[in-house]
Amino acid sequence: MSNLNTEMVEKYRNNFLQEVTANVEEGEWVKMCMQCGVCSGSCPLGPYWDHPPQELFMMIRAGKREEVLTSSSMWMCTSCYNCVARCPRGLPITHIMHGLAHYADRLGIAPKGQQTRKFANLFWDNLTKTGRVNELRLGISLYFMNGFAAGVKKALSMAGMGMGMMKTKRLSPMEYFGGHSIKDKKGLQAILKKAKEIELAKEQKF
Amino acid sequence: MAKKEYSFYPGCSSQKAASASNYQTSVASMCDELDIQLNEIPDWNCCSASIGFAGGGELPRLALSARNMALSEQAHPDQDIVATCAACWLATKETQERLHGDDALMEETNQALAEGGLKVKANQNVRHMVEVLIEDFGYDELGKHVTRPLEGIKIAGYVGCQTNRPFGIDGESFENPKYLDKLVETMGADPINNYDKKVSCCGGALAFSEPEKSQALIKDIIESAYDGGADMIVTPCPVCQLNVEAYQDHINAKYNTKFNMPVVYYSTLMSVAYGKDAKQAGLDGQIIKAKQLEEIAGK
Ligand code: SF4
Ligand code: SF4
């Protein structure tokens, strides 16, 4: 277990709802859920969720910390906003799913091999480096994120699509060397660093 | 009509040689005809779409969109911000609403922006290009520019998720928004009725990380268009466009289907109907060729 995780377990003892309220994006909304279940029928990848949103909210209130944070469920959120459009209580469910995923990732207890976890981290790294997403490099790191052999296999299976994209000039091999970028990378990185600092400092205060 | 100007947020996928560069080409042609001037936000950055959440916390992600708004305020203070990508529009609009609903958040965001020498008020409207077309022009006006009606082409209007939820287009329902069908009709083509996957999810960014699961969703979206008798699909979203067009080979191999359904942007249709040539309409960017549109554009 990571240190941060142990620290949080001690800090909040048995009050997982309070921990979520304090540390998870839009977490203060969880207590507003009336368990109607409308959201749970809304997820496009619903059949693959061990615990649909309504159940996650119930488990948070029941203090099932470990089960919630190590779940792969919220990583299956496609950000379709079906749930948000339908929830009678107006919960920002999509954001809470992203927030739970982010928190579990930060604590180091999100499921290890989770593909969306890896991809979402790659995406963030890719964009913070240059300020813009470099689709080719993102694609290549995506293929190889599960190791070299798996990467070669995956890259081959996607080669047809890649060629189609290249032929239509919607993917450029030149992107690998440099490619799209903003000018004020330093400024952007300073902004992001500060934003992170402020966010962590706020958490400490709870 | 006088020239209309907007502060333009093109987004990563629209860049040269990126996955939606053909979207940008057709948008430019469409705007040329409608006398719209898009003023690109100087040095704009990625909005982190809806997938940056693992690495980026709430405030860093809001700061990304806030930086874009701050740059827009400096360069084009009196113009609305316009995005062509659904995810860009959503991220920016959401940031704007949250900053206005929460003074503390506004202050924290500005503290972060100050590190880059910027400040945000977030007072500009944040709009999708489709809103500009419908609200600032209207179907009648848009129809007046048609020189080559897209007669006889049957089109499934695939609205998808993020142009529709949580904000959507004013006056439209979440379950059955009609604007895309009306645009299709305005261009002289036939929208298919009862397209039951109109607002279904294509998997979004999870098409990369969960390809099999997402392709099952995409298969239904295409199948339903065929069931309705469609010749092609039209969409306002670059993620939808890529996902629904690019994986048809994979889906065919896995499900034994014979999909070969072109997927175009509303701006592709409009450029062709407005008399632009195939290149200007971005038709060379189709992985699955839209032959009927090529024929009209070649006349
Ligand atoms: S739809 Fe809203 S109120 Fe109903 S279970 Fe889901 S989050 Fe709770
Ligand atoms: S946004 Fe996420 S949580 Fe909500 S319905 Fe879609 S997949 Fe489910």
Short mmCIF file of C-alpha atoms and ligand atoms in Angstrom, two decimals:
data_model
loop_
_atom_site.label_atom_id
_atom_site.label_comp_id
_atom_site.label_asym_id
_atom_site.label_seq_id
_atom_site.Cartn_x
_atom_site.Cartn_y
_atom_site.Cartn_z
CA MET A 1 0.00 0.00 0.00
CA SER A 2 1.25 3.47 -0.79
CA ASN A 3 2.05 5.87 2.04
CA LEU A 4 -0.58 8.33 0.98
CA ASN A 5 -3.16 5.59 1.11
CA THR A 6 -2.18 4.51 4.63
CA GLU A 7 -2.21 8.13 5.70
CA MET A 8 -5.74 8.61 4.38
CA VAL A 9 -6.99 5.41 5.99
CA GLU A 10 -5.74 6.67 9.34
CA LYS A 11 -6.99 10.17 8.84
CA TYR A 12 -10.56 9.22 8.04
CA ARG A 13 -10.79 6.00 10.03
CA ASN A 14 -14.22 4.66 9.31
CA ASN A 15 -15.66 7.65 7.59
CA PHE A 16 -15.21 6.96 3.90
CA LEU A 17 -18.08 9.28 2.95
CA GLN A 18 -16.22 12.14 4.60
CA GLU A 19 -13.02 11.16 2.82
CA VAL A 20 -14.81 11.19 -0.54
CA THR A 21 -16.47 14.50 0.28
CA ALA A 22 -13.09 16.03 1.06
CA ASN A 23 -10.85 14.47 -1.56
CA VAL A 24 -12.89 13.46 -4.60
CA GLU A 25 -14.03 15.86 -7.32
CA GLU A 26 -17.70 16.75 -6.67
CA GLY A 27 -17.62 14.18 -3.85
CA GLU A 28 -19.86 16.32 -1.66
CA TRP A 29 -22.74 15.34 -3.94
CA VAL A 30 -22.63 11.65 -3.03
CA LYS A 31 -24.83 12.12 0.03
CA MET A 32 -27.57 13.62 -2.17
CA CYS A 33 -28.15 10.37 -4.05
CA MET A 34 -31.58 8.87 -3.36
CA GLN A 35 -30.72 5.44 -4.76
CA CYS A 36 -33.33 5.47 -7.52
CA GLY A 37 -31.03 3.52 -9.84
CA VAL A 38 -31.71 5.55 -12.97
CA CYS A 39 -28.00 6.18 -13.54
CA SER A 40 -27.14 2.51 -13.33
CA GLY A 41 -29.25 1.71 -16.37
CA SER A 42 -27.55 4.45 -18.37
CA CYS A 43 -23.92 3.39 -18.83
CA PRO A 44 -23.06 2.24 -22.37
CA LEU A 45 -20.55 -0.26 -20.98
CA GLY A 46 -22.85 -1.08 -18.07
CA PRO A 47 -22.63 -4.87 -18.46
CA TYR A 48 -18.92 -4.64 -17.61
CA TRP A 49 -19.27 -2.54 -14.47
CA ASP A 50 -18.98 -4.62 -11.27
CA HIS A 51 -20.71 -1.79 -9.46
CA PRO A 52 -22.80 0.74 -11.39
CA PRO A 53 -22.80 4.37 -10.14
CA GLN A 54 -25.79 4.00 -7.78
CA GLU A 55 -24.13 1.01 -6.15
CA LEU A 56 -20.82 2.83 -5.81
CA PHE A 57 -22.63 5.66 -4.02
CA MET A 58 -24.30 3.18 -1.66
CA MET A 59 -20.96 1.50 -0.99
CA ILE A 60 -19.31 4.83 -0.24
CA ARG A 61 -21.94 5.51 2.41
CA ALA A 62 -21.52 1.99 3.77
CA GLY A 63 -17.78 2.63 4.16
CA LYS A 64 -16.63 0.02 1.65
CA ARG A 65 -13.47 1.95 0.93
CA GLU A 66 -11.27 -0.81 -0.42
CA GLU A 67 -13.96 -2.28 -2.67
CA VAL A 68 -14.81 1.09 -4.19
CA LEU A 69 -11.30 2.40 -4.79
CA THR A 70 -9.89 -0.82 -6.21
CA SER A 71 -12.86 -1.30 -8.51
CA SER A 72 -12.43 -1.10 -12.28
CA SER A 73 -16.01 0.15 -12.64
CA MET A 74 -15.48 3.90 -12.75
CA TRP A 75 -12.71 3.35 -15.31
CA MET A 76 -15.41 2.12 -17.70
CA CYS A 77 -17.09 5.52 -17.76
CA THR A 78 -17.20 6.78 -21.34
CA SER A 79 -18.21 10.33 -20.32
CA CYS A 80 -21.46 9.98 -22.22
CA TYR A 81 -23.41 12.13 -19.71
CA ASN A 82 -26.49 9.92 -20.02
CA CYS A 83 -26.66 9.68 -16.24
CA VAL A 84 -26.26 13.42 -15.69
CA ALA A 85 -29.06 14.16 -18.12
CA ARG A 86 -31.38 11.78 -16.24
CA CYS A 87 -30.52 11.92 -12.53
CA PRO A 88 -33.54 13.35 -10.66
CA ARG A 89 -31.23 14.78 -8.00
CA GLY A 90 -28.91 16.48 -10.45
CA LEU A 91 -25.74 14.70 -9.35
CA PRO A 92 -22.68 15.36 -11.53
CA ILE A 93 -22.16 11.60 -11.77
CA THR A 94 -19.66 11.69 -14.64
CA HIS A 95 -17.37 13.97 -12.65
CA ILE A 96 -17.67 11.83 -9.54
CA MET A 97 -16.64 8.78 -11.60
CA HIS A 98 -13.63 10.68 -12.96
CA GLY A 99 -12.91 11.95 -9.45
CA LEU A 100 -13.01 8.48 -7.90
CA ALA A 101 -10.76 7.13 -10.64
CA HIS A 102 -8.30 9.97 -10.19
CA TYR A 103 -8.26 9.56 -6.42
CA ALA A 104 -7.70 5.81 -6.61
CA ASP A 105 -4.92 6.40 -9.12
CA ARG A 106 -3.26 8.97 -6.89
CA LEU A 107 -3.44 6.68 -3.87
CA GLY A 108 -1.82 3.97 -5.96
CA ILE A 109 -4.59 1.44 -5.38
CA ALA A 110 -6.44 1.55 -8.71
CA PRO A 111 -6.38 -1.81 -10.52
CA LYS A 112 -2.91 -2.36 -11.99
CA GLY A 113 -3.56 -3.60 -15.50
CA GLN A 114 -6.59 -1.39 -16.12
CA GLN A 115 -6.30 -0.28 -19.76
CA THR A 116 -8.19 3.00 -19.47
CA ARG A 117 -6.12 3.89 -16.43
CA LYS A 118 -2.96 3.47 -18.48
CA PHE A 119 -4.37 5.28 -21.48
CA ALA A 120 -5.72 8.20 -19.44
CA ASN A 121 -2.33 8.65 -17.78
CA LEU A 122 -0.54 8.51 -21.14
CA PHE A 123 -2.94 11.11 -22.49
CA TRP A 124 -2.26 13.48 -19.61
CA ASP A 125 1.51 13.07 -19.91
CA ASN A 126 1.35 13.57 -23.65
CA LEU A 127 -0.62 16.79 -23.39
CA THR A 128 1.31 18.34 -20.51
CA LYS A 129 4.61 17.90 -22.33
CA THR A 130 3.77 20.09 -25.31
CA GLY A 131 0.40 21.60 -24.44
CA ARG A 132 -1.26 19.71 -27.28
CA VAL A 133 -1.92 16.07 -27.94
CA ASN A 134 0.39 14.37 -30.38
CA GLU A 135 -1.85 11.63 -31.76
CA LEU A 136 0.90 9.55 -33.33
CA ARG A 137 3.08 9.40 -30.25
CA LEU A 138 0.03 8.82 -28.09
CA GLY A 139 -0.99 6.00 -30.41
CA ILE A 140 2.42 4.39 -30.36
CA SER A 141 2.73 4.57 -26.57
CA LEU A 142 -0.78 3.16 -26.40
CA TYR A 143 0.18 0.12 -28.47
CA PHE A 144 3.27 -0.50 -26.38
CA MET A 145 1.82 0.20 -22.97
CA ASN A 146 1.46 -3.51 -22.29
CA GLY A 147 5.02 -4.38 -23.24
CA PHE A 148 6.98 -4.83 -26.43
CA ALA A 149 5.60 -8.11 -27.78
CA ALA A 150 1.99 -7.16 -27.13
CA GLY A 151 2.77 -3.80 -28.73
CA VAL A 152 4.04 -5.27 -31.98
CA LYS A 153 0.98 -7.47 -32.23
CA LYS A 154 -1.36 -4.61 -31.52
CA ALA A 155 0.44 -2.24 -33.89
CA LEU A 156 0.15 -4.83 -36.66
CA SER A 157 -3.54 -5.37 -36.05
CA MET A 158 -4.07 -1.61 -36.23
CA ALA A 159 -1.78 -1.08 -39.22
CA GLY A 160 -4.70 -1.05 -41.66
CA MET A 161 -6.38 1.74 -39.81
CA GLY A 162 -3.10 3.64 -39.48
CA MET A 163 -2.49 3.38 -43.23
CA GLY A 164 -6.01 4.60 -43.93
CA MET A 165 -5.40 7.57 -41.68
CA MET A 166 -2.03 8.29 -43.25
CA LYS A 167 -3.31 8.02 -46.81
CA THR A 168 -6.04 10.53 -46.04
CA LYS A 169 -3.44 12.80 -44.34
CA ARG A 170 -5.12 12.44 -40.97
CA LEU A 171 -2.03 11.01 -39.32
CA SER A 172 1.54 12.04 -40.07
CA PRO A 173 4.72 10.05 -39.42
CA MET A 174 6.49 13.39 -38.94
CA GLU A 175 4.52 13.91 -35.75
CA TYR A 176 6.92 11.55 -34.08
CA PHE A 177 9.68 14.12 -34.26
CA GLY A 178 8.38 17.17 -32.50
CA GLY A 179 5.01 17.83 -34.06
CA HIS A 180 2.27 20.01 -32.66
CA SER A 181 3.04 22.13 -29.65
CA ILE A 182 2.16 25.41 -27.98
CA LYS A 183 4.71 28.21 -27.73
CA ASP A 184 4.44 28.97 -24.04
CA LYS A 185 5.08 25.49 -22.68
CA LYS A 186 6.83 26.90 -19.62
CA GLY A 187 3.87 29.09 -18.75
CA LEU A 188 1.42 26.23 -19.12
CA GLN A 189 3.52 23.90 -17.00
CA ALA A 190 3.86 26.56 -14.30
CA ILE A 191 0.08 27.00 -14.29
CA LEU A 192 -0.52 23.27 -13.97
CA LYS A 193 2.06 22.92 -11.21
CA LYS A 194 0.45 25.69 -9.22
CA ALA A 195 -3.04 24.27 -9.77
CA LYS A 196 -1.90 20.94 -8.41
CA GLU A 197 -0.29 22.59 -5.40
CA ILE A 198 -3.45 24.52 -4.56
CA GLU A 199 -5.54 21.38 -4.88
CA LEU A 200 -3.31 19.35 -2.56
CA ALA A 201 -3.08 22.16 -0.01
CA LYS A 202 -6.87 22.34 0.13
CA GLU A 203 -7.09 18.64 0.83
CA GLN A 204 -4.69 18.98 3.76
CA LYS A 205 -7.02 21.45 5.41
CA PHE A 206 -9.93 19.05 5.72
CA MET B 1 -25.31 39.88 -44.00
CA ALA B 2 -22.28 41.41 -42.44
CA LYS B 3 -19.24 39.35 -41.67
CA LYS B 4 -19.50 37.48 -38.37
CA GLU B 5 -16.42 36.97 -36.23
CA TYR B 6 -15.77 34.44 -33.50
CA SER B 7 -12.90 33.54 -31.22
CA PHE B 8 -12.05 30.08 -32.46
CA TYR B 9 -10.88 27.12 -30.41
CA PRO B 10 -9.96 24.45 -33.00
CA GLY B 11 -8.64 21.73 -30.66
CA CYS B 12 -5.95 19.11 -31.11
CA SER B 13 -7.70 16.76 -33.50
CA SER B 14 -8.24 19.56 -36.04
CA GLN B 15 -4.54 20.32 -36.48
CA LYS B 16 -2.69 19.73 -39.71
CA ALA B 17 -2.29 15.99 -40.31
CA ALA B 18 -4.35 15.13 -37.22
CA SER B 19 -7.40 12.85 -37.14
CA ALA B 20 -10.02 15.55 -37.81
CA SER B 21 -7.98 17.77 -40.15
CA ASN B 22 -10.63 17.06 -42.78
CA TYR B 23 -13.27 18.51 -40.43
CA GLN B 24 -11.26 21.73 -40.29
CA THR B 25 -10.98 21.85 -44.08
CA SER B 26 -14.74 21.61 -44.55
CA VAL B 27 -15.44 24.08 -41.73
CA ALA B 28 -13.18 26.61 -43.44
CA SER B 29 -15.07 26.18 -46.74
CA MET B 30 -18.44 26.42 -45.05
CA CYS B 31 -17.40 29.56 -43.18
CA ASP B 32 -16.06 31.09 -46.36
CA GLU B 33 -19.48 30.75 -47.97
CA LEU B 34 -21.30 32.09 -44.91
CA ASP B 35 -18.87 34.96 -44.43
CA ILE B 36 -17.81 33.76 -41.00
CA GLN B 37 -14.36 34.75 -39.81
CA LEU B 38 -12.81 32.40 -37.27
CA ASN B 39 -10.07 34.08 -35.26
CA GLU B 40 -7.94 31.35 -33.75
CA ILE B 41 -7.18 31.75 -30.05
CA PRO B 42 -3.43 32.43 -29.97
CA ASP B 43 -1.37 29.58 -28.49
CA TRP B 44 -4.43 27.59 -27.33
CA ASN B 45 -3.77 24.32 -25.50
CA CYS B 46 -5.44 20.92 -25.24
CA CYS B 47 -8.62 20.79 -23.10
CA SER B 48 -7.70 17.25 -21.86
CA ALA B 49 -10.94 16.03 -23.46
CA SER B 50 -12.76 13.73 -21.07
CA ILE B 51 -9.84 11.42 -20.53
CA GLY B 52 -7.19 13.51 -18.76
CA PHE B 53 -8.67 12.70 -15.38
CA ALA B 54 -6.28 9.96 -14.29
CA GLY B 55 -3.21 12.18 -14.32
CA GLY B 56 -4.85 15.57 -13.90
CA GLY B 57 -6.89 16.57 -10.89
CA GLU B 58 -9.89 18.86 -10.99
CA LEU B 59 -8.11 22.21 -10.76
CA PRO B 60 -5.32 21.39 -13.24
CA ARG B 61 -7.96 20.30 -15.75
CA LEU B 62 -10.07 23.42 -15.20
CA ALA B 63 -6.88 25.49 -15.53
CA LEU B 64 -6.32 24.10 -19.03
CA SER B 65 -9.63 25.47 -20.30
CA ALA B 66 -9.25 28.62 -18.22
CA ARG B 67 -5.94 29.35 -19.94
CA ASN B 68 -7.66 29.15 -23.32
CA MET B 69 -10.41 31.48 -22.15
CA ALA B 70 -7.86 33.92 -20.75
CA LEU B 71 -6.01 34.01 -24.08
CA SER B 72 -9.28 34.46 -25.93
CA GLU B 73 -10.25 37.37 -23.67
CA GLN B 74 -6.96 39.09 -24.45
CA ALA B 75 -7.11 38.59 -28.19
CA HIS B 76 -10.83 38.77 -29.00
CA PRO B 77 -12.65 40.16 -25.95
CA ASP B 78 -15.90 40.98 -27.74
CA GLN B 79 -16.37 37.70 -29.52
CA ASP B 80 -18.03 34.45 -28.52
CA ILE B 81 -15.73 31.46 -28.21
CA VAL B 82 -16.61 28.82 -30.79
CA ALA B 83 -15.43 25.21 -30.82
CA THR B 84 -16.00 22.63 -33.53
CA CYS B 85 -15.12 19.63 -31.37
CA ALA B 86 -17.74 18.36 -28.95
CA ALA B 87 -15.21 17.54 -26.23
CA CYS B 88 -13.48 20.93 -26.55
CA TRP B 89 -16.81 22.71 -26.36
CA LEU B 90 -17.94 20.68 -23.38
CA ALA B 91 -14.71 21.12 -21.41
CA THR B 92 -14.58 24.86 -22.04
CA LYS B 93 -18.25 25.52 -21.37
CA GLU B 94 -18.21 23.40 -18.26
CA THR B 95 -15.19 25.29 -16.94
CA GLN B 96 -16.89 28.57 -17.60
CA GLU B 97 -20.04 27.54 -15.73
CA ARG B 98 -18.13 26.15 -12.80
CA LEU B 99 -15.97 29.23 -12.43
CA HIS B 100 -19.05 31.40 -12.37
CA GLY B 101 -20.85 29.22 -9.88
CA ASP B 102 -18.00 29.17 -7.39
CA ASP B 103 -16.02 32.26 -6.32
CA ALA B 104 -13.39 30.22 -4.50
CA LEU B 105 -12.75 28.16 -7.63
CA MET B 106 -12.48 31.32 -9.71
CA GLU B 107 -9.89 32.67 -7.29
CA GLU B 108 -7.87 29.45 -7.19
CA THR B 109 -7.93 29.23 -10.96
CA ASN B 110 -6.66 32.76 -11.26
CA GLN B 111 -3.91 32.05 -8.73
CA ALA B 112 -2.76 29.21 -10.97
CA LEU B 113 -3.08 31.26 -14.17
CA ALA B 114 -1.02 34.06 -12.63
CA GLU B 115 1.99 31.72 -12.77
CA GLY B 116 1.74 31.98 -16.54
CA GLY B 117 1.03 35.71 -16.46
CA LEU B 118 -2.68 35.30 -17.22
CA LYS B 119 -6.02 36.19 -15.70
CA VAL B 120 -9.50 34.99 -16.55
CA LYS B 121 -12.95 36.54 -16.19
CA ALA B 122 -14.70 33.84 -18.20
CA ASN B 123 -17.38 36.20 -19.47
CA GLN B 124 -17.46 35.14 -23.10
CA ASN B 125 -20.14 32.76 -24.31
CA VAL B 126 -18.80 29.33 -25.19
CA ARG B 127 -20.59 27.86 -28.19
CA HIS B 128 -20.49 24.92 -30.54
CA MET B 129 -20.31 25.70 -34.26
CA VAL B 130 -23.70 24.08 -34.70
CA GLU B 131 -25.21 26.68 -32.36
CA VAL B 132 -23.71 29.43 -34.46
CA LEU B 133 -25.31 27.96 -37.57
CA ILE B 134 -28.74 27.46 -36.06
CA GLU B 135 -28.97 30.52 -33.85
CA ASP B 136 -26.98 33.19 -35.68
CA PHE B 137 -28.07 32.11 -39.16
CA GLY B 138 -31.09 29.82 -38.98
CA TYR B 139 -32.18 27.10 -41.39
CA ASP B 140 -33.71 29.50 -43.90
CA GLU B 141 -30.58 31.54 -44.23
CA LEU B 142 -28.41 28.41 -44.37
CA GLY B 143 -30.64 27.05 -47.12
CA LYS B 144 -30.28 30.18 -49.26
CA HIS B 145 -26.64 29.36 -49.93
CA VAL B 146 -27.33 25.91 -51.37
CA THR B 147 -26.38 25.74 -55.04
CA ARG B 148 -26.12 21.94 -55.35
CA PRO B 149 -28.86 20.28 -53.31
CA LEU B 150 -27.87 16.82 -52.10
CA GLU B 151 -30.86 15.22 -53.76
CA GLY B 152 -31.64 11.60 -53.19
CA ILE B 153 -29.01 10.95 -50.53
CA LYS B 154 -30.35 9.29 -47.39
CA ILE B 155 -28.50 10.34 -44.28
CA ALA B 156 -28.55 9.11 -40.68
CA GLY B 157 -27.98 12.03 -38.31
CA TYR B 158 -25.75 10.66 -35.57
CA VAL B 159 -25.68 13.28 -32.82
CA GLY B 160 -23.80 11.16 -30.25
CA CYS B 161 -23.15 12.21 -26.67
CA GLN B 162 -21.24 15.33 -25.99
CA THR B 163 -22.86 17.72 -28.45
CA ASN B 164 -26.11 16.61 -26.83
CA ARG B 165 -25.44 16.10 -23.13
CA PRO B 166 -25.21 17.67 -20.62
CA PHE B 167 -25.71 21.01 -22.41
CA GLY B 168 -27.19 20.19 -25.77
CA ILE B 169 -28.55 22.67 -28.25
CA ASP B 170 -31.20 25.08 -27.01
CA GLY B 171 -34.76 23.93 -27.64
CA GLU B 172 -33.76 20.34 -28.44
CA SER B 173 -34.50 17.25 -26.37
CA PHE B 174 -31.81 14.91 -25.10
CA GLU B 175 -33.63 11.85 -26.45
CA ASN B 176 -34.41 13.02 -29.93
CA PRO B 177 -32.65 16.21 -31.01
CA LYS B 178 -33.76 17.23 -34.50
CA TYR B 179 -31.23 19.84 -35.55
CA LEU B 180 -28.97 17.51 -37.49
CA ASP B 181 -31.93 16.10 -39.44
CA LYS B 182 -33.10 19.63 -40.16
CA LEU B 183 -29.64 20.58 -41.41
CA VAL B 184 -29.62 17.51 -43.66
CA GLU B 185 -33.00 18.52 -45.03
CA THR B 186 -31.88 22.10 -45.52
CA MET B 187 -29.03 20.82 -47.70
CA GLY B 188 -31.56 18.99 -49.87
CA ALA B 189 -30.84 15.44 -48.62
CA ASP B 190 -33.22 13.04 -46.87
CA PRO B 191 -32.78 12.45 -43.14
CA ILE B 192 -33.73 8.93 -42.12
CA ASN B 193 -36.49 8.73 -39.55
CA ASN B 194 -36.39 6.76 -36.34
CA TYR B 195 -32.63 6.37 -36.27
CA ASP B 196 -32.64 4.67 -32.91
CA LYS B 197 -28.91 5.02 -32.18
CA LYS B 198 -28.99 8.76 -32.79
CA VAL B 199 -27.79 9.70 -29.29
CA SER B 200 -26.01 6.46 -28.33
CA CYS B 201 -22.40 6.39 -27.20
CA CYS B 202 -19.57 5.27 -29.54
CA GLY B 203 -17.26 4.58 -26.61
CA GLY B 204 -15.51 7.94 -26.91
CA ALA B 205 -11.88 7.77 -25.83
CA LEU B 206 -12.45 4.23 -24.57
CA ALA B 207 -12.42 3.07 -28.19
CA PHE B 208 -8.62 3.09 -27.68
CA SER B 209 -8.42 1.42 -24.30
CA GLU B 210 -11.43 -0.90 -24.57
CA PRO B 211 -11.54 -1.58 -28.32
CA GLU B 212 -13.69 -4.72 -28.30
CA LYS B 213 -16.31 -3.32 -25.96
CA SER B 214 -16.48 -0.03 -27.86
CA GLN B 215 -16.63 -1.70 -31.26
CA ALA B 216 -19.74 -3.55 -30.11
CA LEU B 217 -21.36 -0.14 -29.50
CA ILE B 218 -20.13 1.19 -32.84
CA LYS B 219 -21.49 -1.86 -34.65
CA ASP B 220 -25.00 -1.08 -33.38
CA ILE B 221 -24.70 2.55 -34.46
CA ILE B 222 -23.82 1.54 -38.03
CA GLU B 223 -26.29 -1.33 -38.19
CA SER B 224 -29.13 0.92 -37.13
CA ALA B 225 -28.19 3.39 -39.89
CA TYR B 226 -28.32 0.58 -42.46
CA ASP B 227 -31.66 -0.57 -41.03
CA GLY B 228 -33.05 2.92 -41.60
CA GLY B 229 -31.91 2.78 -45.23
CA ALA B 230 -29.09 5.31 -44.87
CA ASP B 231 -26.41 5.85 -47.52
CA MET B 232 -24.17 7.63 -45.05
CA ILE B 233 -23.91 8.92 -41.51
CA VAL B 234 -23.41 12.57 -40.57
CA THR B 235 -22.09 13.76 -37.21
CA PRO B 236 -21.07 17.00 -35.46
CA CYS B 237 -18.32 15.34 -33.38
CA PRO B 238 -14.73 14.42 -34.37
CA VAL B 239 -14.57 11.55 -31.86
CA CYS B 240 -17.80 10.04 -33.20
CA GLN B 241 -16.61 10.51 -36.77
CA LEU B 242 -13.30 8.75 -36.20
CA ASN B 243 -14.74 5.93 -34.13
CA VAL B 244 -17.63 5.16 -36.45
CA GLU B 245 -15.62 5.41 -39.67
CA ALA B 246 -12.22 3.97 -38.85
CA TYR B 247 -13.06 0.65 -37.19
CA GLN B 248 -15.44 -0.74 -39.81
CA ASP B 249 -12.79 -3.18 -41.10
CA HIS B 250 -12.21 -4.51 -37.60
CA ILE B 251 -15.91 -4.86 -37.01
CA ASN B 252 -16.42 -6.62 -40.34
CA ALA B 253 -13.67 -9.09 -39.49
CA LYS B 254 -15.06 -9.81 -36.06
CA TYR B 255 -18.81 -9.85 -36.74
CA ASN B 256 -18.84 -11.00 -40.32
CA THR B 257 -20.61 -7.85 -41.41
CA LYS B 258 -20.07 -5.99 -44.67
CA PHE B 259 -20.10 -2.43 -43.42
CA ASN B 260 -18.88 0.21 -45.81
CA MET B 261 -20.72 3.26 -44.54
CA PRO B 262 -19.22 6.72 -45.11
CA VAL B 263 -19.27 8.98 -42.06
CA VAL B 264 -19.09 12.70 -42.77
CA TYR B 265 -19.39 15.99 -40.89
CA TYR B 266 -22.32 18.41 -41.24
CA SER B 267 -19.72 20.83 -42.63
CA THR B 268 -18.79 18.31 -45.33
CA LEU B 269 -22.42 18.17 -46.46
CA MET B 270 -22.74 21.93 -46.34
CA SER B 271 -19.53 22.56 -48.27
CA VAL B 272 -20.67 20.24 -51.07
CA ALA B 273 -24.17 21.72 -51.13
CA TYR B 274 -22.62 25.17 -51.20
CA GLY B 275 -20.79 24.31 -54.41
CA LYS B 276 -17.29 23.71 -53.04
CA ASP B 277 -15.13 21.10 -54.73
CA ALA B 278 -14.22 17.72 -53.24
CA LYS B 279 -10.93 18.91 -51.80
CA GLN B 280 -12.44 22.01 -50.20
CA ALA B 281 -15.14 19.84 -48.67
CA GLY B 282 -12.47 17.58 -47.14
CA LEU B 283 -13.76 14.56 -49.07
CA ASP B 284 -10.19 13.36 -49.66
CA GLY B 285 -10.08 12.81 -45.90
CA GLN B 286 -12.68 10.04 -46.02
CA ILE B 287 -11.24 6.61 -45.27
CA ILE B 288 -14.53 5.25 -46.59
CA LYS B 289 -15.23 7.34 -49.64
CA ALA B 290 -18.49 9.27 -49.80
CA LYS B 291 -19.02 8.58 -53.52
CA GLN B 292 -22.40 10.27 -53.83
CA LEU B 293 -20.95 13.48 -52.44
CA GLU B 294 -17.89 13.20 -54.68
CA GLU B 295 -20.18 12.94 -57.69
CA ILE B 296 -22.08 16.07 -56.77
CA ALA B 297 -18.89 17.95 -55.90
CA GLY B 298 -17.36 16.91 -59.23
CA LYS B 299 -20.20 18.33 -61.32
S1 SF4 C 1 -29.80 8.69 -10.82
FE1 SF4 C 1 -29.02 10.12 -9.28
S2 SF4 C 1 -30.31 9.83 -7.48
FE2 SF4 C 1 -30.68 8.08 -8.83
S3 SF4 C 1 -29.24 6.51 -8.08
FE3 SF4 C 1 -28.17 7.60 -9.69
S4 SF4 C 1 -27.07 9.25 -8.65
FE4 SF4 C 1 -28.58 8.45 -7.22
S1 SF4 C 2 -21.16 9.34 -18.08
FE1 SF4 C 2 -20.13 7.56 -17.22
S2 SF4 C 2 -21.29 7.07 -15.39
FE2 SF4 C 2 -22.60 8.38 -16.63
S3 SF4 C 2 -23.86 7.01 -17.87
FE3 SF4 C 2 -22.06 7.54 -19.10
S4 SF4 C 2 -20.59 5.89 -18.67
FE4 SF4 C 2 -22.16 5.81 -17.04
#
